[in-house]
Amino acid sequence: MQVTLQQETLVPSWRRWVSIALPVAAVSTFLLGVLYRNVAMMAIGAVALCALWRSVGVAAAAKVHQLVSRRGAQLPSQVRAEITRRRHAEVPGSDPDSPEPPRHESPAEHRARKAMRKPTATSDLVQTMIDQGRYSLLLRHETASQLSDEELAEVLAVLDDQMSVVPAGRVLLGEYAERANWGSAPVSADCVGLVHIEGCYLDRFCVTNEQYQHFVDDCGYEQFQLWPEEALPALFEFVDRTGVPAPAGWHNGQHLEGAEQLPVVGISWYEACAYARWVGKRLPTDAEWTKAGAWPVETSPGRVSQRRYPWGDTFESRKAALWASGGRGPVPVDSFELGASLGSVYQLIGNVWEWTSSSLDATSRDATSSNDGHSMQVLHGGAFNTYFENQATCHFRSGERPLARRNNIGFRLALSFDVIADQELNDTESSEEPPAAIEE
């Protein structure tokens, strides 16, 4: 036992002297090379120092790992279990035995953590997509086949709850519809203002601040593939009051507190398009938007009538958020239920103007053009500050530059039938015949 102990003490002592002598020799060789300007000696000394430094670093790391392992092994099993439990606790201080008071997440922190959470199963991914309003992506042909029957039924239920069917058929647009509504001569079936649309879905509500917040939290402004190419030069101008990429009226990338269910405003046409791509939808066309509100119906063979307002042909201030209603700002998107269309689409009239995918035709009598010569996008519906009643109809069209970010312009989205995997959904498409004439 005595010999063994002596050997164990002598070996470390010998190694200690070697570990001291070798660095001294390496440094001396390098300095002598510098003194006598001998490149070979300098190189030998430098290489020796590098080798020693590397070996010392590896040895030190191994020693630290050994000490940590021994320390962990010496911990009682109860202590190790407690450390593991606290490391995996989602909210620090939530343990009642912890001296720290529980800390509650702010809404912004909750949204950020929820967006960054990695799903652990298909069901988690489905729920995340639904929560973000991206459920339409789950109904694409390439993804719907991977869902279970229960998951597909859940997604379809969300689709039915959030979107309304706009049946296929013809609709009269702009001034031609106004002439028909005011009792002018019936419009012939070959009128240029009479267009046919395919069936589609349309959001029942305008996109809210809460929904758009998911897009901002997911760094949508940095996903260049979502943006039209012509918008890229102006992309860094789409910022809020604090210079953070977000709608114009927001602060530090967050909407105002209590404004979750208000329609998102202060966004350009390009921002609306980027959000639409992110959720797997698109902006509605001028004709689709008009048909959802006017809802042409056949009153006699070959003759149809379409409404001036979603609720009928008579203006009623209590059914829309307009200047006449007494409001001076946007209201929640589910307000004014009495003004909903036959398809239960809310606030097609009032609250905020709505972007569409259509450009104003310079040859149209009711179209306008921007002063700088750039194209303008069709706006529909009027807003909370719309004073004239004739501007708040299903047929009135206004226009604005795509880069405009007004505090009274929002949007809602559409979804074509042909992108839905379940072909049975397409059977709801209407089979209206082209009318011979349009009358009041």
Coordinates of C-alpha atoms in Angstrom, one line a residue:
M1 CA 0.0 0.0 0.0
Q2 CA 2.9 2.3 0.8
V3 CA 4.6 1.7 -2.6
T4 CA 1.4 2.3 -4.4
L5 CA 0.8 5.6 -2.7
Q6 CA 4.4 6.7 -3.4
Q7 CA 4.0 5.9 -7.1
E8 CA 0.7 7.8 -7.3
T9 CA 2.4 10.9 -5.8
L10 CA 5.6 10.6 -7.9
V11 CA 3.8 10.4 -11.2
P12 CA 1.8 13.7 -10.8
S13 CA 5.0 15.4 -9.6
W14 CA 7.0 14.3 -12.7
R15 CA 4.2 15.4 -15.0
R16 CA 4.0 18.8 -13.2
W17 CA 7.7 19.5 -13.9
V18 CA 7.3 18.5 -17.6
S19 CA 4.3 20.7 -17.9
I20 CA 6.3 23.6 -16.7
A21 CA 9.5 22.9 -18.6
L22 CA 8.0 22.4 -22.0
P23 CA 6.3 25.8 -22.2
V24 CA 9.5 27.5 -20.9
A25 CA 11.5 25.8 -23.7
A26 CA 8.9 26.7 -26.3
V27 CA 8.9 30.4 -25.3
S28 CA 12.7 30.5 -25.1
T29 CA 13.0 29.0 -28.6
F30 CA 10.6 31.6 -29.9
L31 CA 12.3 34.5 -28.2
L32 CA 15.8 33.4 -29.3
G33 CA 14.5 33.2 -32.9
V34 CA 13.2 36.8 -32.6
L35 CA 16.5 37.9 -31.0
Y36 CA 18.7 36.4 -33.7
R37 CA 16.1 36.9 -36.5
N38 CA 16.1 33.2 -37.1
V39 CA 12.9 32.3 -38.9
A40 CA 13.2 28.5 -38.3
M41 CA 13.6 28.9 -34.5
M42 CA 10.6 31.3 -34.4
A43 CA 8.5 28.8 -36.3
I44 CA 9.5 25.9 -34.1
G45 CA 8.7 27.9 -31.0
A46 CA 5.3 29.0 -32.3
V47 CA 4.3 25.5 -33.3
A48 CA 5.3 24.2 -30.0
L49 CA 3.3 26.8 -28.2
C50 CA 0.2 26.1 -30.3
A51 CA 0.5 22.4 -29.6
L52 CA 0.9 22.9 -25.9
W53 CA -2.0 25.3 -25.7
R54 CA -4.2 22.8 -27.5
S55 CA -3.2 19.9 -25.2
V56 CA -3.7 22.1 -22.1
G57 CA -7.1 23.1 -23.3
V58 CA -8.2 19.6 -24.0
A59 CA -6.9 18.4 -20.6
A60 CA -8.6 21.3 -18.8
A61 CA -12.0 20.5 -20.5
A62 CA -11.7 16.9 -19.6
K63 CA -10.9 17.8 -16.0
V64 CA -13.9 20.1 -15.7
H65 CA -16.2 17.5 -17.2
Q66 CA -14.8 14.9 -14.7
L67 CA -15.4 17.2 -11.8
V68 CA -19.0 18.1 -13.0
S69 CA -19.8 14.4 -13.5
R70 CA -18.5 13.5 -10.0
R71 CA -20.5 16.3 -8.5
G72 CA -23.7 15.3 -10.3
A73 CA -23.2 11.6 -9.3
Q74 CA -22.8 12.6 -5.7
L75 CA -26.1 14.5 -5.6
P76 CA -29.0 12.6 -3.9
S77 CA -31.6 11.3 -6.3
Q78 CA -34.2 13.6 -4.8
V79 CA -32.1 16.7 -5.4
R80 CA -31.4 15.7 -9.0
A81 CA -35.2 15.1 -9.6
E82 CA -36.0 18.5 -8.2
I83 CA -33.4 20.3 -10.4
T84 CA -34.8 18.5 -13.4
R85 CA -38.4 19.4 -12.5
R86 CA -37.5 23.1 -12.1
R87 CA -35.5 23.2 -15.4
H88 CA -38.6 21.9 -17.3
A89 CA -41.1 24.2 -15.5
E90 CA -42.7 26.5 -18.1
V91 CA -43.3 29.4 -15.8
P92 CA -40.5 30.3 -13.3
G93 CA -41.8 30.7 -9.7
S94 CA -45.0 28.8 -10.3
D95 CA -44.2 26.3 -7.7
P96 CA -46.1 27.1 -4.4
D97 CA -43.0 26.2 -2.4
S98 CA -40.8 28.6 -4.4
P99 CA -39.9 31.9 -2.6
E100 CA -40.4 33.8 -5.8
P101 CA -43.9 35.1 -6.6
P102 CA -45.6 33.6 -9.7
R103 CA -45.0 35.6 -12.9
H104 CA -47.8 35.8 -15.5
E105 CA -47.0 36.2 -19.1
S106 CA -48.1 39.3 -20.9
P107 CA -50.3 38.8 -24.0
A108 CA -47.3 39.7 -26.2
E109 CA -45.0 37.2 -24.5
H110 CA -47.7 34.5 -24.7
R111 CA -48.1 35.1 -28.5
A112 CA -44.4 35.1 -29.0
R113 CA -43.9 31.8 -27.1
K114 CA -46.9 30.2 -28.8
A115 CA -45.5 31.2 -32.2
M116 CA -42.1 29.8 -31.4
R117 CA -43.4 26.5 -29.8
K118 CA -42.5 23.5 -31.9
P119 CA -45.4 21.1 -32.3
T120 CA -44.9 17.6 -31.0
A121 CA -47.5 15.9 -33.1
T122 CA -49.8 16.5 -36.1
S123 CA -52.7 17.5 -33.8
D124 CA -50.5 20.2 -32.3
L125 CA -49.6 21.5 -35.7
V126 CA -53.3 21.5 -36.8
Q127 CA -54.3 23.5 -33.7
T128 CA -51.5 26.0 -34.2
M129 CA -52.5 26.6 -37.8
I130 CA -56.1 27.1 -36.7
D131 CA -55.2 29.5 -33.9
Q132 CA -53.2 31.5 -36.4
G133 CA -56.0 31.7 -38.9
R134 CA -54.1 29.6 -41.4
Y135 CA -56.6 26.7 -41.5
S136 CA -57.1 27.0 -45.3
L137 CA -53.6 25.7 -45.8
L138 CA -54.7 22.5 -44.2
L139 CA -57.4 22.0 -46.8
R140 CA -55.0 22.1 -49.7
H141 CA -54.9 18.9 -51.7
E142 CA -51.3 18.1 -50.6
T143 CA -52.0 18.5 -46.9
A144 CA -55.6 17.4 -46.3
S145 CA -54.8 13.8 -47.1
Q146 CA -52.4 13.7 -44.2
L147 CA -55.1 14.7 -41.7
S148 CA -57.2 12.3 -39.7
D149 CA -61.0 12.3 -40.1
E150 CA -61.4 14.1 -36.8
E151 CA -58.8 16.7 -37.7
L152 CA -60.3 17.3 -41.2
A153 CA -63.8 17.7 -39.6
E154 CA -62.5 20.2 -37.2
V155 CA -60.8 22.3 -39.9
L156 CA -64.0 22.2 -42.0
A157 CA -66.0 23.4 -39.1
V158 CA -63.7 26.3 -38.6
L159 CA -64.0 27.1 -42.4
D160 CA -67.8 27.1 -42.1
D161 CA -67.7 29.3 -39.0
Q162 CA -65.3 31.9 -40.4
M163 CA -66.2 32.0 -44.1
S164 CA -69.4 32.4 -46.1
V165 CA -70.2 30.9 -49.5
V166 CA -70.6 33.3 -52.4
P167 CA -72.4 31.3 -55.1
A168 CA -71.4 31.4 -58.8
G169 CA -73.3 33.6 -61.2
R170 CA -73.6 37.0 -62.7
V171 CA -73.5 40.4 -61.0
L172 CA -73.9 43.9 -62.2
L173 CA -71.1 46.3 -61.2
G174 CA -70.7 50.0 -60.6
E175 CA -72.8 52.6 -62.3
Y176 CA -74.8 50.0 -64.3
A177 CA -76.1 48.5 -61.0
E178 CA -76.9 52.0 -59.7
R179 CA -78.9 52.8 -62.9
A180 CA -80.8 49.5 -62.5
N181 CA -81.5 50.2 -58.8
W182 CA -82.8 53.7 -59.6
G183 CA -85.4 52.5 -62.0
S184 CA -83.7 53.0 -65.3
A185 CA -84.4 50.8 -68.3
P186 CA -83.4 47.1 -67.8
V187 CA -79.8 46.3 -68.6
S188 CA -79.2 43.7 -71.3
A189 CA -77.3 40.5 -70.7
D190 CA -74.4 41.6 -72.9
C191 CA -73.8 44.8 -70.9
V192 CA -70.1 45.4 -70.1
G193 CA -71.0 45.9 -66.4
L194 CA -72.5 42.4 -66.1
V195 CA -69.8 39.9 -65.2
H196 CA -69.8 36.2 -64.2
I197 CA -67.9 34.9 -61.2
E198 CA -67.0 31.5 -60.0
G199 CA -68.1 30.4 -56.6
C200 CA -65.8 31.2 -53.6
Y201 CA -65.7 31.6 -49.9
L202 CA -65.5 35.1 -48.3
D203 CA -64.5 36.0 -44.7
R204 CA -67.5 36.7 -42.6
F205 CA -65.5 39.4 -40.8
C206 CA -62.7 41.8 -41.7
V207 CA -59.2 40.7 -40.6
T208 CA -58.7 41.9 -37.0
N209 CA -55.7 43.3 -35.1
E210 CA -55.4 40.0 -33.2
Q211 CA -55.3 38.0 -36.4
Y212 CA -52.8 40.3 -38.0
Q213 CA -50.6 40.1 -34.9
H214 CA -49.8 36.5 -35.7
F215 CA -48.4 37.5 -39.0
V216 CA -46.2 40.2 -37.4
D217 CA -45.0 37.8 -34.7
D218 CA -44.1 35.2 -37.4
C219 CA -41.8 37.9 -39.0
G220 CA -44.1 38.1 -42.0
Y221 CA -42.4 41.4 -43.0
E222 CA -39.1 39.5 -43.4
Q223 CA -40.5 36.6 -45.5
F224 CA -39.8 38.2 -48.9
Q225 CA -41.5 35.3 -50.8
L226 CA -44.8 36.6 -49.5
W227 CA -44.5 40.0 -51.0
P228 CA -45.1 41.1 -54.6
E229 CA -41.9 42.0 -56.3
E230 CA -42.9 45.6 -56.9
A231 CA -43.4 46.1 -53.1
L232 CA -39.9 45.1 -52.1
P233 CA -38.3 48.6 -52.5
A234 CA -40.9 50.0 -50.2
L235 CA -41.0 47.1 -47.7
F236 CA -38.8 48.9 -45.1
E237 CA -41.2 51.8 -45.1
F238 CA -44.1 49.6 -43.8
V239 CA -43.4 50.4 -40.1
D240 CA -45.4 51.5 -37.1
R241 CA -44.9 54.6 -34.9
T242 CA -41.7 53.2 -33.4
G243 CA -40.1 52.1 -36.6
V244 CA -40.9 48.4 -36.2
P245 CA -42.4 46.5 -39.2
A246 CA -46.2 46.6 -38.4
P247 CA -49.3 48.5 -39.3
A248 CA -49.0 52.3 -39.2
G249 CA -50.9 52.9 -36.0
W250 CA -49.3 50.2 -33.9
H251 CA -46.5 50.7 -31.3
N252 CA -43.4 48.6 -31.0
G253 CA -44.9 45.9 -33.2
Q254 CA -48.0 45.5 -31.0
H255 CA -51.6 46.6 -31.6
L256 CA -53.2 48.9 -29.0
E257 CA -54.5 47.3 -25.8
G258 CA -58.1 46.4 -26.1
A259 CA -58.2 46.6 -29.9
E260 CA -57.9 42.9 -30.5
Q261 CA -61.3 42.6 -32.3
L262 CA -61.1 45.9 -34.2
P263 CA -60.3 45.6 -37.9
V264 CA -56.7 46.1 -38.7
V265 CA -56.1 49.4 -40.4
G266 CA -53.0 51.4 -41.5
I267 CA -52.0 48.7 -43.9
S268 CA -51.2 49.0 -47.6
W269 CA -52.6 46.9 -50.4
Y270 CA -49.3 45.1 -50.5
E271 CA -49.4 44.3 -46.8
A272 CA -52.9 42.8 -47.3
C273 CA -51.6 40.7 -50.1
A274 CA -48.7 39.4 -48.1
Y275 CA -51.0 38.5 -45.2
A276 CA -53.3 36.7 -47.6
R277 CA -50.5 34.6 -48.9
W278 CA -49.4 33.8 -45.4
V279 CA -52.8 32.4 -44.4
G280 CA -53.4 30.7 -47.8
K281 CA -56.1 33.0 -49.1
R282 CA -56.4 36.0 -51.4
L283 CA -58.1 39.3 -51.7
P284 CA -61.6 39.2 -53.3
T285 CA -62.2 40.6 -56.7
D286 CA -64.5 43.6 -57.2
A287 CA -67.2 41.3 -58.6
E288 CA -66.9 38.8 -55.7
W289 CA -67.2 41.5 -53.1
T290 CA -70.2 43.1 -54.8
K291 CA -72.0 39.8 -55.3
A292 CA -71.5 38.9 -51.6
G293 CA -73.4 42.0 -50.6
A294 CA -75.9 42.7 -53.5
W295 CA -76.8 39.0 -53.7
P296 CA -78.6 38.9 -57.1
V297 CA -81.7 36.8 -57.1
E298 CA -84.0 35.8 -60.0
T299 CA -87.4 37.4 -59.6
S300 CA -88.8 36.1 -62.9
P301 CA -87.5 34.0 -65.8
G302 CA -84.5 35.9 -67.3
R303 CA -84.7 38.8 -64.9
V304 CA -83.0 39.3 -61.5
S305 CA -82.8 41.9 -58.8
Q306 CA -79.8 42.8 -56.6
R307 CA -79.8 44.7 -53.4
R308 CA -78.3 48.2 -52.9
Y309 CA -77.3 47.3 -49.4
P310 CA -76.7 43.9 -47.8
W311 CA -79.9 44.2 -45.8
G312 CA -82.1 45.6 -48.6
D313 CA -82.7 48.7 -50.7
T314 CA -83.3 51.3 -48.0
F315 CA -80.5 53.0 -46.1
E316 CA -80.7 52.5 -42.3
S317 CA -78.0 54.1 -40.2
R318 CA -78.5 51.6 -37.3
K319 CA -77.3 48.8 -39.6
A320 CA -73.8 50.1 -40.4
A321 CA -70.9 51.9 -38.7
L322 CA -71.0 55.2 -40.7
W323 CA -70.9 58.9 -39.9
A324 CA -74.7 58.9 -39.7
S325 CA -74.5 56.2 -37.0
G326 CA -72.7 58.5 -34.6
G327 CA -69.4 56.6 -34.5
R328 CA -66.1 58.3 -34.8
G329 CA -63.9 55.3 -35.1
P330 CA -63.7 51.6 -35.9
V331 CA -65.9 49.2 -33.9
P332 CA -65.4 45.4 -33.3
V333 CA -65.9 43.4 -36.5
D334 CA -68.9 41.4 -35.2
S335 CA -70.9 44.6 -34.4
F336 CA -74.0 45.7 -36.4
E337 CA -75.4 42.2 -36.8
L338 CA -78.6 43.6 -38.3
G339 CA -76.6 44.8 -41.3
A340 CA -75.2 41.4 -42.3
S341 CA -75.8 40.0 -45.7
L342 CA -77.9 37.1 -46.7
G343 CA -74.8 34.9 -46.4
S344 CA -74.1 36.3 -42.9
V345 CA -71.1 38.4 -44.0
Y346 CA -70.7 41.3 -41.5
Q347 CA -70.0 45.0 -42.1
L348 CA -69.7 44.9 -45.9
I349 CA -71.0 48.4 -45.5
G350 CA -69.3 50.8 -43.0
N351 CA -66.6 50.5 -40.3
V352 CA -63.6 50.4 -42.8
W353 CA -63.1 50.5 -46.5
E354 CA -61.9 47.2 -47.9
W355 CA -59.1 46.5 -50.3
T356 CA -59.9 44.2 -53.3
S357 CA -57.6 42.6 -55.9
S358 CA -59.1 44.6 -58.8
S359 CA -57.6 47.7 -60.3
L360 CA -59.8 50.7 -61.3
D361 CA -60.4 50.8 -65.0
A362 CA -59.3 54.2 -66.4
T363 CA -62.1 54.0 -69.0
S364 CA -64.9 53.4 -66.4
R365 CA -67.1 56.4 -65.7
D366 CA -67.0 55.8 -62.0
A367 CA -63.3 55.1 -61.8
T368 CA -60.7 57.5 -60.6
S369 CA -57.0 57.6 -61.1
S370 CA -54.1 58.8 -58.9
N371 CA -52.5 62.2 -59.6
D372 CA -49.1 60.5 -60.0
G373 CA -50.3 58.2 -62.8
H374 CA -50.0 55.0 -60.8
S375 CA -52.7 52.4 -60.8
M376 CA -55.3 52.4 -58.0
Q377 CA -57.0 49.5 -56.3
V378 CA -60.7 49.2 -55.9
L379 CA -62.1 50.0 -52.5
H380 CA -65.6 49.0 -51.3
G381 CA -68.0 49.5 -48.4
G382 CA -67.4 52.9 -46.9
A383 CA -66.0 53.6 -43.4
F384 CA -66.9 55.0 -40.0
N385 CA -66.2 58.5 -41.3
T386 CA -68.1 58.1 -44.6
Y387 CA -70.6 61.0 -44.7
F388 CA -72.5 60.6 -48.0
E389 CA -74.9 57.7 -48.1
N390 CA -74.5 57.1 -51.8
Q391 CA -70.8 56.1 -51.1
A392 CA -71.9 53.4 -48.7
T393 CA -73.6 50.9 -51.1
C394 CA -72.7 47.5 -52.5
H395 CA -72.0 49.0 -55.9
F396 CA -70.1 52.2 -55.1
R397 CA -66.4 51.9 -55.9
S398 CA -63.6 54.1 -54.7
G399 CA -59.9 53.7 -55.2
E400 CA -56.5 54.3 -53.5
R401 CA -52.8 53.8 -54.3
P402 CA -51.5 50.4 -53.3
L403 CA -48.9 52.1 -51.0
A404 CA -51.5 54.0 -49.0
R405 CA -51.8 53.2 -45.3
R406 CA -55.0 54.9 -44.2
N407 CA -56.6 54.6 -40.8
N408 CA -60.0 53.8 -42.4
I409 CA -58.9 51.0 -44.8
G410 CA -58.9 47.3 -43.9
F411 CA -59.6 44.1 -45.7
R412 CA -61.2 40.7 -45.7
L413 CA -60.1 37.6 -47.7
A414 CA -61.5 35.1 -50.1
L415 CA -60.8 31.5 -50.9
S416 CA -61.5 29.8 -54.2
F417 CA -63.4 26.5 -54.3
D418 CA -60.8 24.8 -56.5
V419 CA -58.1 24.9 -53.8
I420 CA -60.2 22.9 -51.4
A421 CA -59.3 19.2 -51.3
D422 CA -62.8 18.0 -50.5
Q423 CA -64.6 18.1 -53.8
E424 CA -68.0 17.8 -52.1
L425 CA -67.6 21.4 -50.9
N426 CA -67.7 22.5 -54.5
D427 CA -71.2 21.2 -54.9
T428 CA -72.5 24.2 -53.0
E429 CA -71.6 26.3 -56.0
S430 CA -74.7 27.9 -57.6
S431 CA -75.8 27.1 -61.1
E432 CA -77.4 30.5 -61.9
E433 CA -78.2 31.1 -65.6
P434 CA -77.0 34.3 -67.2
P435 CA -79.9 36.7 -66.9
A436 CA -81.4 38.3 -69.9
A437 CA -81.9 41.6 -68.1
I438 CA -81.3 43.3 -64.7
E439 CA -84.0 45.3 -63.0
E440 CA -84.7 46.8 -59.6

